[in-house]
Amino acid sequence: MGSPARIRPADAIVVGAGPNGLAAAVTLARAGLTVQVIEGAPTPGGGCRTQELTLPGFRHDVCSAVHPLAAASPFFQRIDLAALGATLRTPKVAFAHPLDGGRAGYVAGSVEETAGGLGADGPSYRRLFGPLVRDLPLTLPELLAPMMRGVPGHPLAMARFGLDGVLPVSLLARRFRTEEARGLLAGAAAHTMLPLTAPGTAGFGLTFVMIAHAVGWPVVEGGSERLIDALVAELTSLGGRVETGRWVSSLDGLPPARAVLLDVTPRQLAAIAGGSIAGWQGKALGRFRYGPGVCKVDWALSGPVPWEAPPCREAGTVHVCGTLAEVARSEADVNQGRHPGRPYCLVAQPGVVDPTRAPAGRHTLWGYCHVPAGSAVDMSGRIEAQIERFAPGFRDLILARSVKTAADMERYNPNYVGGDINSGAGTLLQTLFRPTPRWNPYRTPLPGVYLCGASTAPGGGVHGMCGEGAARAALADLGVKAPW
Ligand SMILES: Cc1cc2nc3c(=O)[nH]c(=O)nc-3n(C[C@H](O)[C@H](O)[C@H](O)COP(=O)(O)OP(=O)(O)OC[C@H]3O[C@@H](n4cnc5c(N)ncnc54)[C@H](O)[C@@H]3O)c2cc1C
């Protein structure tokens, strides 16, 4: 990390060293530009950091923990992560969905293997996911890019996905009869934080399941921060620099550069631009919608979680809530401004494949539930009650816990407005036009200034594709050939 005094002028400045800021920086540096990254926090990483949040020797992912999007991302596939010290470890069960009575739906391995575990719904599962997973090499690059760029590269495959994808997941789930299959779909779709009756929620659920079959839902050995270490190493090897501990509050305070890429959301863009984005363009940015927040809990445990249903014990991720109707109630509550009594919880247990996270025999556990935007309510009691419901004895294993409310989340990272970890609601409209309806979503009304964070297409998650897309736009405007 350099100090401000030693900084030389760069071709491009990237503000924010989150996964997307660093993906933008690496793409620009690979194209031959000199790049300087300016990060406000003391360390790079944004939503991809690992810390001892509870007890010594227990390494917790502060934000992102599970990396199907990184594993599937064309950007990350261009980086030799293993050579840079980041190894993805893939649990046998990508994700499981426990139900009362020791039952669970789960996604593991191929469509065939998963269908085999779904009893009466096996044939419906095969019918739905067989063609979608076969088409994934064609559709995934389209799904991880801006949607409204004209005719998609593979219109038939995209149409096949889109016909089901635009549905509310509550409707798509009617193709299944068992609570296991219906729960699986609901749990995957509820990552959007939208009511399950919202159009397009099926698309998110389908995508997460398709990716589970293609690459699994891996965690990073040693913690998510290793992905960031890898990107910083790659950038540094290309001559780029990362400066930390410097918050940018105005474009005027930045060193001169040919392009400025901001890993921030529209709200901060407006503030940093200091009123220079006026008229309808300013109004369009002001209309950008943020989603609900999350309350996050990390636990140090004296042993693995004693799930009743065996597949949950091998799963990297467990969606904890119960039936589709219960997930629907939880998400409806949150979207109507209420804190659910029995919340839908996302739980990750990296210890199933990564023993390095905790001292021998001990485990870390990561979890969060959705809450109304800006909430300061500690939901740890309700989350623990939900886990205990499907894993009796869980509470007895807790050695320590660390809680971040939605309000804490925004204090931790200003991009999580109101605690919205995706830096913008995932409504169908805002997924199609993210952040505003522009032909190129990364350009801003200010010449030479680009948005490169998760508020742009394709949205939240650690995949780097927002950063790569913004870098491509900047390179095109500078007349420099993109490296890939
Ligand atoms: C609790 C939680 C769990 C999550 N789980 C997952 C998961 O399991 N898998 C997954 O794929 N994704 C997950 N995510 C989402 C993922 O972390 C984000 O979508 C991703 O980090 C977005 O990357 P980004 O680079 O766009 O922004 P960020 O990661 O938010 O990085 C932005 C960076 O810019 C810096 N910055 C902002 N403003 C300024 C400024 N004015 N000056 C200087 N620096 C600034 C910030 O400090 C930050 O470091 C999770 C997020 C959270 C919070």
Coordinates of C-alpha atoms and ligand atoms in Angstrom, one line a residue:
M1 CA 0.0 0.0 0.0
G2 CA 1.4 3.4 -0.9
S3 CA 1.2 6.6 1.1
P4 CA -0.4 9.6 -0.6
A5 CA 2.9 11.5 -0.8
R6 CA 4.5 8.9 -3.1
I7 CA 1.6 8.6 -5.5
R8 CA 2.4 9.3 -9.2
P9 CA -0.3 10.4 -11.7
A10 CA -2.2 7.4 -13.0
D11 CA -4.2 6.8 -16.3
A12 CA -7.2 5.6 -14.2
I13 CA -8.3 6.1 -10.6
V14 CA -10.6 3.5 -9.1
V15 CA -12.4 4.6 -5.9
G16 CA -13.1 1.6 -3.7
A17 CA -11.2 -1.7 -3.4
G18 CA -14.2 -4.1 -3.3
P19 CA -14.3 -7.1 -5.6
N20 CA -15.7 -5.0 -8.4
G21 CA -13.3 -2.0 -7.9
L22 CA -10.4 -4.4 -8.0
A23 CA -11.8 -6.3 -11.0
A24 CA -12.1 -3.0 -12.8
A25 CA -8.5 -2.1 -11.8
V26 CA -7.1 -5.5 -13.0
T27 CA -8.9 -5.2 -16.3
L28 CA -7.6 -1.7 -16.9
A29 CA -4.1 -2.7 -15.9
R30 CA -4.1 -5.7 -18.1
A31 CA -5.0 -3.3 -21.0
G32 CA -1.8 -1.4 -20.2
L33 CA -3.1 1.5 -18.2
T34 CA -1.5 2.7 -15.0
V35 CA -4.1 2.3 -12.2
Q36 CA -4.4 3.7 -8.7
V37 CA -7.1 2.4 -6.4
I38 CA -8.2 4.5 -3.4
E39 CA -9.9 2.8 -0.6
G40 CA -11.5 4.4 2.4
A41 CA -11.3 1.5 4.9
P42 CA -8.0 0.5 6.4
T43 CA -7.8 -2.7 4.3
P44 CA -9.0 -3.5 0.8
G45 CA -11.9 -6.0 0.2
G46 CA -15.2 -4.3 0.7
G47 CA -17.7 -7.1 1.2
C48 CA -15.0 -9.7 0.9
R49 CA -12.9 -9.6 4.1
T50 CA -12.1 -12.2 6.8
Q51 CA -11.5 -11.4 10.5
E52 CA -11.3 -12.9 13.9
L53 CA -14.6 -11.5 14.9
T54 CA -15.3 -13.7 18.0
L55 CA -12.3 -15.6 19.6
P56 CA -8.6 -15.9 18.7
G57 CA -8.1 -18.5 15.9
F58 CA -11.7 -18.3 14.6
R59 CA -11.6 -16.7 11.2
H60 CA -15.0 -15.3 10.1
D61 CA -16.0 -14.0 6.7
V62 CA -17.3 -10.5 7.6
C63 CA -19.6 -10.3 4.5
S64 CA -19.5 -12.7 1.6
A65 CA -18.7 -16.3 2.4
V66 CA -20.1 -18.5 -0.3
H67 CA -18.8 -18.1 -3.9
P68 CA -20.9 -19.7 -6.6
L69 CA -20.8 -16.4 -8.5
A70 CA -17.0 -16.1 -8.3
A71 CA -16.6 -19.7 -9.4
A72 CA -18.9 -19.2 -12.4
S73 CA -17.7 -15.7 -13.3
P74 CA -16.0 -15.1 -16.6
F75 CA -13.9 -12.4 -14.9
F76 CA -12.5 -14.7 -12.2
Q77 CA -12.0 -17.5 -14.7
R78 CA -9.5 -15.2 -16.4
I79 CA -7.4 -14.9 -13.2
D80 CA -5.2 -17.8 -12.1
L81 CA -6.6 -17.8 -8.5
A82 CA -4.9 -20.9 -7.4
A83 CA -1.5 -19.6 -8.4
L84 CA -2.3 -16.4 -6.5
G85 CA -3.1 -18.3 -3.3
A86 CA -6.9 -18.5 -3.5
T87 CA -8.3 -22.0 -3.5
L88 CA -12.0 -22.7 -3.8
R89 CA -13.3 -25.6 -1.7
T90 CA -16.6 -27.1 -2.9
P91 CA -18.9 -28.8 -0.4
K92 CA -20.5 -32.1 -1.6
V93 CA -24.0 -30.5 -0.9
A94 CA -24.2 -27.1 -2.4
F95 CA -27.1 -26.1 -0.3
A96 CA -29.7 -27.8 1.9
H97 CA -33.2 -26.8 3.0
P98 CA -34.3 -28.5 6.3
L99 CA -37.9 -29.1 7.2
D100 CA -39.5 -30.2 10.5
G101 CA -39.2 -33.9 11.2
G102 CA -35.6 -34.3 10.1
R103 CA -36.4 -34.0 6.4
A104 CA -34.5 -31.8 3.9
G105 CA -34.3 -30.9 0.3
Y106 CA -30.8 -30.5 -1.1
V107 CA -28.9 -29.7 -4.2
A108 CA -25.8 -31.9 -4.8
G109 CA -23.8 -32.8 -7.9
S110 CA -25.7 -33.3 -11.1
V111 CA -29.4 -32.6 -11.9
E112 CA -29.8 -36.4 -11.9
E113 CA -28.4 -36.9 -8.5
T114 CA -30.5 -34.1 -7.0
A115 CA -33.6 -35.3 -8.8
G116 CA -33.0 -38.7 -7.2
G117 CA -33.3 -37.2 -3.7
L118 CA -36.6 -35.5 -4.5
G119 CA -38.9 -38.5 -4.6
A120 CA -42.2 -37.7 -6.4
D121 CA -40.7 -34.4 -7.7
G122 CA -37.7 -36.0 -9.3
P123 CA -39.2 -36.1 -12.9
S124 CA -40.4 -32.4 -12.6
Y125 CA -37.0 -31.4 -11.4
R126 CA -35.3 -33.1 -14.3
R127 CA -37.7 -31.5 -16.8
L128 CA -37.1 -28.0 -15.4
F129 CA -33.4 -28.1 -14.8
G130 CA -32.1 -30.5 -17.4
P131 CA -32.4 -28.1 -20.3
L132 CA -31.5 -25.0 -18.2
V133 CA -28.2 -26.6 -17.0
R134 CA -27.4 -27.9 -20.5
D135 CA -27.8 -24.3 -21.8
L136 CA -25.8 -22.7 -18.9
P137 CA -22.6 -22.2 -20.9
L138 CA -24.7 -20.1 -23.3
T139 CA -26.9 -18.2 -20.9
L140 CA -24.5 -17.5 -18.0
P141 CA -22.3 -15.0 -19.8
E142 CA -25.6 -13.2 -20.7
L143 CA -27.0 -13.3 -17.2
L144 CA -23.7 -11.9 -15.8
A145 CA -23.8 -8.9 -18.2
P146 CA -26.1 -5.9 -18.7
M147 CA -29.5 -7.4 -19.9
M148 CA -30.6 -4.6 -22.2
R149 CA -27.8 -4.5 -24.8
G150 CA -29.9 -5.5 -27.8
V151 CA -30.5 -9.0 -29.0
P152 CA -28.9 -11.6 -26.7
G153 CA -26.1 -13.8 -28.1
H154 CA -28.2 -17.0 -27.7
P155 CA -31.8 -15.9 -28.1
L156 CA -33.4 -19.3 -28.0
A157 CA -31.5 -20.4 -24.8
M158 CA -32.2 -17.0 -23.2
A159 CA -35.9 -17.2 -24.2
R160 CA -36.1 -20.7 -22.6
F161 CA -34.6 -19.3 -19.4
G162 CA -36.6 -16.1 -19.5
L163 CA -40.0 -17.7 -19.9
D164 CA -39.7 -19.3 -16.5
G165 CA -37.3 -16.7 -15.1
V166 CA -39.7 -13.7 -15.2
L167 CA -42.2 -15.6 -13.0
P168 CA -42.7 -15.1 -9.3
V169 CA -41.0 -18.1 -7.7
S170 CA -44.3 -18.7 -5.8
L171 CA -45.8 -19.5 -9.2
L172 CA -43.0 -21.6 -10.6
A173 CA -42.9 -23.7 -7.4
R174 CA -46.4 -24.9 -8.2
R175 CA -44.8 -27.3 -10.6
F176 CA -43.6 -29.3 -7.5
R177 CA -45.6 -31.2 -5.0
T178 CA -43.1 -31.9 -2.2
E179 CA -42.2 -29.4 0.4
E180 CA -38.5 -30.4 -0.2
A181 CA -38.5 -29.2 -3.8
R182 CA -40.7 -26.2 -3.2
G183 CA -38.5 -25.2 -0.2
L184 CA -35.3 -25.5 -2.3
L185 CA -36.6 -23.1 -4.9
A186 CA -38.0 -20.7 -2.4
G187 CA -34.7 -20.7 -0.4
A188 CA -32.6 -20.0 -3.5
A189 CA -35.0 -17.2 -4.7
A190 CA -35.2 -15.5 -1.3
H191 CA -31.6 -14.3 -1.7
T192 CA -33.2 -11.5 -3.7
M193 CA -34.8 -10.1 -0.5
L194 CA -38.0 -9.6 -2.5
P195 CA -41.5 -11.0 -1.7
L196 CA -41.7 -14.5 -3.3
T197 CA -44.7 -13.2 -5.3
A198 CA -42.5 -10.6 -7.1
P199 CA -41.9 -11.1 -10.8
G200 CA -38.4 -12.3 -11.6
T201 CA -37.7 -14.0 -8.3
A202 CA -37.9 -17.3 -10.2
G203 CA -35.0 -16.2 -12.4
F204 CA -32.7 -15.6 -9.4
G205 CA -33.7 -19.0 -7.8
L206 CA -33.2 -20.8 -11.1
T207 CA -29.8 -19.2 -11.7
F208 CA -28.5 -20.1 -8.2
V209 CA -29.6 -23.7 -8.7
M210 CA -28.2 -23.9 -12.2
I211 CA -24.8 -22.6 -11.0
A212 CA -24.9 -25.1 -8.1
H213 CA -25.1 -27.9 -10.7
A214 CA -22.4 -26.4 -12.9
V215 CA -19.7 -25.4 -10.3
G216 CA -21.1 -25.9 -6.8
W217 CA -21.3 -23.4 -4.1
P218 CA -17.7 -23.2 -2.9
V219 CA -16.0 -21.3 0.0
V220 CA -12.5 -20.0 -0.1
E221 CA -9.9 -21.9 1.9
G222 CA -8.7 -19.7 4.7
G223 CA -11.5 -17.1 4.1
S224 CA -13.0 -14.9 1.4
E225 CA -10.2 -12.3 1.8
R226 CA -7.9 -14.6 -0.1
L227 CA -9.8 -13.7 -3.3
I228 CA -9.0 -10.1 -2.5
D229 CA -5.4 -10.8 -1.8
A230 CA -5.2 -12.6 -5.2
L231 CA -6.7 -9.6 -7.0
V232 CA -4.4 -7.1 -5.2
A233 CA -1.4 -9.4 -6.1
E234 CA -2.5 -9.5 -9.7
L235 CA -2.9 -5.7 -9.8
T236 CA 0.4 -5.1 -8.2
S237 CA 2.2 -7.4 -10.6
L238 CA 0.7 -5.3 -13.4
G239 CA 2.1 -2.1 -11.8
G240 CA -1.1 -1.0 -10.1
R241 CA -1.3 0.5 -6.6
V242 CA -3.8 0.3 -3.8
E243 CA -3.9 3.2 -1.2
T244 CA -6.0 2.5 1.9
G245 CA -7.5 4.7 4.6
R246 CA -8.5 7.6 2.3
W247 CA -12.3 8.3 1.9
V248 CA -13.1 10.2 -1.2
S249 CA -15.9 12.8 -0.7
S250 CA -15.5 14.8 -3.9
L251 CA -14.3 14.3 -7.4
D252 CA -12.3 17.5 -7.1
G253 CA -10.1 16.0 -4.5
L254 CA -8.9 13.2 -6.8
P255 CA -5.5 13.3 -8.6
P256 CA -5.8 14.0 -12.4
A257 CA -6.6 10.9 -14.5
R258 CA -8.1 10.0 -17.9
A259 CA -10.8 7.9 -16.3
V260 CA -12.3 7.7 -12.8
L261 CA -14.2 4.5 -11.8
L262 CA -16.3 4.6 -8.6
D263 CA -17.1 1.4 -6.7
V264 CA -20.0 3.2 -5.0
T265 CA -23.8 3.4 -5.3
P266 CA -25.8 6.1 -7.0
R267 CA -26.4 7.9 -3.7
Q268 CA -22.7 8.3 -3.1
L269 CA -22.1 9.2 -6.7
A270 CA -24.5 12.1 -6.3
A271 CA -22.7 13.3 -3.2
I272 CA -19.2 12.9 -4.6
A273 CA -20.3 14.7 -7.8
G274 CA -21.4 17.6 -5.6
G275 CA -24.6 18.5 -7.5
S276 CA -23.0 18.4 -11.0
I277 CA -25.5 15.7 -12.1
A278 CA -28.6 17.8 -12.5
G279 CA -31.9 17.5 -14.5
W280 CA -33.5 14.3 -15.5
Q281 CA -30.2 12.4 -15.1
G282 CA -29.9 13.4 -11.5
K283 CA -33.5 12.5 -10.9
A284 CA -33.0 9.0 -12.5
L285 CA -30.1 8.4 -10.1
G286 CA -32.3 9.6 -7.2
R287 CA -34.9 7.0 -8.2
F288 CA -32.5 4.1 -7.7
R289 CA -34.1 1.8 -5.1
Y290 CA -32.3 0.1 -2.2
G291 CA -33.6 -3.2 -0.8
P292 CA -34.1 -4.4 2.8
G293 CA -31.1 -4.8 5.2
V294 CA -29.6 -7.8 6.9
C295 CA -28.7 -8.6 10.5
K296 CA -25.6 -10.7 10.4
V297 CA -24.3 -13.1 13.1
D298 CA -21.0 -15.0 13.4
W299 CA -20.6 -17.8 15.9
A300 CA -17.6 -19.6 17.3
L301 CA -18.8 -23.1 18.0
S302 CA -17.3 -26.0 20.0
G303 CA -18.4 -28.5 17.3
P304 CA -20.3 -28.9 14.0
V305 CA -24.0 -27.9 14.0
P306 CA -26.0 -31.0 14.9
W307 CA -28.5 -30.8 12.0
E308 CA -31.2 -33.5 12.3
A309 CA -31.3 -34.0 8.5
P310 CA -28.0 -35.7 7.3
P311 CA -27.7 -33.6 4.0
C312 CA -27.4 -30.4 6.0
R313 CA -24.3 -31.8 7.8
E314 CA -22.5 -31.9 4.4
A315 CA -23.8 -28.6 3.0
G316 CA -21.8 -25.5 2.7
T317 CA -25.0 -23.4 2.9
V318 CA -28.3 -24.1 4.7
H319 CA -31.4 -22.1 4.1
V320 CA -33.2 -22.2 7.5
C321 CA -36.9 -21.4 7.6
G322 CA -39.0 -24.4 6.8
T323 CA -41.7 -24.6 4.1
L324 CA -42.1 -22.3 1.1
A325 CA -45.1 -20.7 2.9
E326 CA -42.9 -19.9 5.9
V327 CA -40.2 -18.4 3.7
A328 CA -42.9 -16.4 1.9
R329 CA -44.2 -15.0 5.2
S330 CA -40.8 -14.0 6.4
E331 CA -39.9 -12.1 3.2
A332 CA -43.4 -10.5 3.0
D333 CA -42.9 -9.3 6.6
V334 CA -39.6 -7.7 5.8
N335 CA -40.8 -6.0 2.7
Q336 CA -43.7 -4.5 4.7
G337 CA -41.3 -3.1 7.3
R338 CA -41.8 -5.8 10.0
H339 CA -39.2 -8.0 11.7
P340 CA -40.2 -11.6 11.2
G341 CA -40.7 -13.8 14.3
R342 CA -39.4 -16.8 12.4
P343 CA -37.0 -15.3 9.9
Y344 CA -35.6 -17.0 6.7
C345 CA -31.9 -17.3 7.6
L346 CA -29.0 -18.0 5.3
V347 CA -26.4 -20.0 7.2
A348 CA -22.9 -21.0 5.9
Q349 CA -20.7 -23.6 7.5
P350 CA -17.3 -23.3 5.8
G351 CA -15.9 -26.0 8.2
V352 CA -17.5 -28.8 6.2
V353 CA -14.6 -28.3 3.7
D354 CA -12.2 -25.9 5.3
P355 CA -10.7 -27.0 8.7
T356 CA -8.4 -23.9 8.7
R357 CA -11.2 -21.6 9.9
A358 CA -11.1 -22.6 13.6
P359 CA -8.9 -24.4 16.1
A360 CA -9.0 -28.3 15.8
G361 CA -12.4 -29.7 16.3
R362 CA -14.1 -26.3 16.6
H363 CA -16.1 -24.5 13.9
T364 CA -17.2 -21.1 12.7
L365 CA -20.7 -20.5 11.6
W366 CA -21.9 -17.5 9.5
G367 CA -25.6 -16.4 9.2
Y368 CA -27.9 -13.6 8.5
C369 CA -31.6 -12.8 8.1
H370 CA -33.3 -10.0 6.2
V371 CA -34.7 -7.1 8.1
P372 CA -36.4 -3.8 7.2
A373 CA -33.9 -1.2 5.8
G374 CA -31.9 0.7 8.4
S375 CA -33.0 -1.7 11.3
A376 CA -31.0 -1.5 14.5
V377 CA -32.7 -4.7 15.8
D378 CA -30.4 -7.6 17.0
M379 CA -32.0 -10.7 15.5
S380 CA -29.5 -13.2 16.9
G381 CA -32.0 -14.7 19.3
R382 CA -34.5 -15.3 16.5
I383 CA -31.9 -16.7 14.1
E384 CA -30.6 -19.0 16.8
A385 CA -34.1 -20.3 17.6
Q386 CA -34.6 -21.1 13.9
I387 CA -31.3 -23.1 13.8
E388 CA -32.1 -24.8 17.0
R389 CA -35.4 -25.9 15.5
F390 CA -33.7 -28.0 12.9
A391 CA -30.5 -28.7 14.9
P392 CA -31.5 -29.4 18.5
G393 CA -28.5 -28.8 20.8
F394 CA -27.0 -26.0 18.6
R395 CA -27.2 -23.4 21.3
D396 CA -25.1 -25.5 23.7
L397 CA -22.2 -25.3 21.2
I398 CA -22.0 -21.5 21.1
L399 CA -18.7 -20.2 22.6
A400 CA -19.1 -16.6 21.4
R401 CA -21.0 -14.6 18.9
S402 CA -20.6 -11.3 17.0
V403 CA -23.6 -9.4 15.7
K404 CA -23.9 -6.7 13.1
T405 CA -27.4 -5.1 12.7
A406 CA -28.4 -3.5 9.3
A407 CA -27.5 -0.1 10.7
D408 CA -24.0 -1.5 11.7
M409 CA -23.6 -2.9 8.1
E410 CA -24.0 0.6 6.6
R411 CA -21.5 2.0 9.1
Y412 CA -19.1 -0.8 8.1
N413 CA -19.5 -0.1 4.4
P414 CA -21.4 2.9 3.0
N415 CA -22.3 0.9 -0.1
Y416 CA -24.7 -1.2 2.1
V417 CA -27.3 1.6 2.2
G418 CA -29.7 0.7 5.0
G419 CA -27.9 -2.6 5.4
D420 CA -28.8 -3.6 1.8
I421 CA -25.9 -6.0 1.0
N422 CA -26.6 -6.0 -2.7
S423 CA -26.2 -2.2 -3.1
G424 CA -29.7 -2.0 -4.7
A425 CA -33.0 -3.8 -4.8
G426 CA -33.2 -6.8 -7.2
T427 CA -36.6 -6.0 -8.6
L428 CA -37.2 -7.2 -12.2
L429 CA -37.1 -3.6 -13.6
Q430 CA -34.0 -2.7 -11.7
T431 CA -32.3 -5.9 -12.8
L432 CA -33.0 -5.1 -16.4
F433 CA -32.0 -1.4 -16.0
R434 CA -29.3 -1.2 -13.3
P435 CA -28.6 1.4 -12.1
T436 CA -30.6 3.6 -14.6
P437 CA -32.0 3.0 -18.0
R438 CA -28.9 3.7 -20.2
W439 CA -27.5 1.8 -23.1
N440 CA -24.3 1.4 -21.2
P441 CA -25.1 1.2 -17.5
Y442 CA -21.5 2.0 -16.4
R443 CA -21.2 5.4 -18.0
T444 CA -22.5 8.3 -15.8
P445 CA -23.6 11.7 -17.1
L446 CA -20.1 13.0 -16.3
P447 CA -17.6 12.4 -19.1
G448 CA -14.8 10.1 -18.0
V449 CA -16.6 9.0 -14.8
Y450 CA -18.0 5.5 -14.4
L451 CA -19.9 3.5 -11.8
C452 CA -18.3 0.1 -11.4
G453 CA -19.9 -1.3 -8.2
A454 CA -22.7 -3.8 -7.5
S455 CA -25.4 -1.1 -8.1
T456 CA -24.6 -1.6 -11.8
A457 CA -25.4 -4.7 -13.9
P458 CA -25.4 -7.6 -13.2
G459 CA -25.8 -6.6 -9.5
G460 CA -24.7 -7.9 -6.1
G461 CA -22.3 -10.7 -5.4
V462 CA -18.7 -11.4 -5.7
H463 CA -18.2 -12.0 -9.4
G464 CA -16.3 -8.9 -10.6
M465 CA -18.5 -8.5 -13.6
C466 CA -19.7 -5.0 -12.8
G467 CA -16.0 -3.9 -12.5
E468 CA -15.0 -5.6 -15.7
G469 CA -18.0 -4.1 -17.6
A470 CA -17.2 -0.6 -16.3
A471 CA -13.5 -1.0 -17.3
R472 CA -14.5 -2.1 -20.8
A473 CA -16.7 1.1 -21.1
A474 CA -13.8 3.2 -20.0
L475 CA -11.3 1.5 -22.3
A476 CA -13.7 1.9 -25.3
D477 CA -14.0 5.6 -24.5
L478 CA -10.2 6.0 -24.3
G479 CA -9.8 4.1 -27.6
V480 CA -7.8 1.3 -25.8
K481 CA -8.3 -2.3 -26.7
A482 CA -9.8 -4.4 -23.9
P483 CA -7.5 -7.2 -22.7
W484 CA -10.2 -9.9 -23.1
Ligands
LIG1 C1 -23.3 -9.9 5.1 C2 -23.1 -10.0 3.6 C3 -23.1 -11.3 3.1 C4 -22.8 -11.5 1.8 N1 -22.7 -12.8 1.3 C5 -22.3 -13.0 0.0 C6 -22.0 -14.3 -0.4 O1 -22.0 -15.2 0.3 N2 -21.6 -14.4 -1.7 C7 -21.5 -13.4 -2.6 O2 -21.2 -13.6 -3.8 N3 -21.8 -12.1 -2.2 C8 -22.2 -11.9 -0.9 N4 -22.4 -10.6 -0.5 C9 -22.4 -9.5 -1.4 C10 -21.1 -9.0 -1.8 O3 -20.2 -8.9 -0.7 C11 -21.2 -7.7 -2.5 O4 -22.1 -7.7 -3.5 C12 -19.8 -7.3 -3.2 O5 -18.8 -7.2 -2.2 C13 -19.9 -6.1 -4.0 O6 -18.7 -5.7 -4.4 P1 -18.3 -4.2 -4.8 O7 -16.9 -4.1 -5.2 O8 -19.3 -3.7 -5.8 O9 -18.6 -3.3 -3.5 P2 -18.1 -3.5 -2.0 O10 -17.7 -4.8 -1.7 O11 -19.1 -2.8 -1.2 O12 -16.8 -2.6 -2.0 C14 -16.8 -1.2 -2.1 C15 -15.5 -0.6 -1.5 O13 -15.5 0.8 -1.8 C16 -15.1 1.5 -0.6 N5 -15.7 2.8 -0.7 C17 -17.0 3.1 -0.8 N6 -17.1 4.4 -0.9 C18 -15.9 5.0 -0.8 C19 -15.4 6.3 -0.9 N7 -16.2 7.4 -1.0 N8 -14.0 6.5 -0.8 C20 -13.2 5.4 -0.7 N9 -13.6 4.2 -0.6 C21 -15.0 3.9 -0.7 C22 -15.7 0.6 0.5 O14 -15.0 0.9 1.8 C23 -15.5 -0.8 0.0 O15 -14.3 -1.3 0.4 C24 -22.6 -10.4 0.9 C25 -22.6 -9.1 1.5 C26 -22.8 -8.9 2.8 C27 -22.7 -7.6 3.4

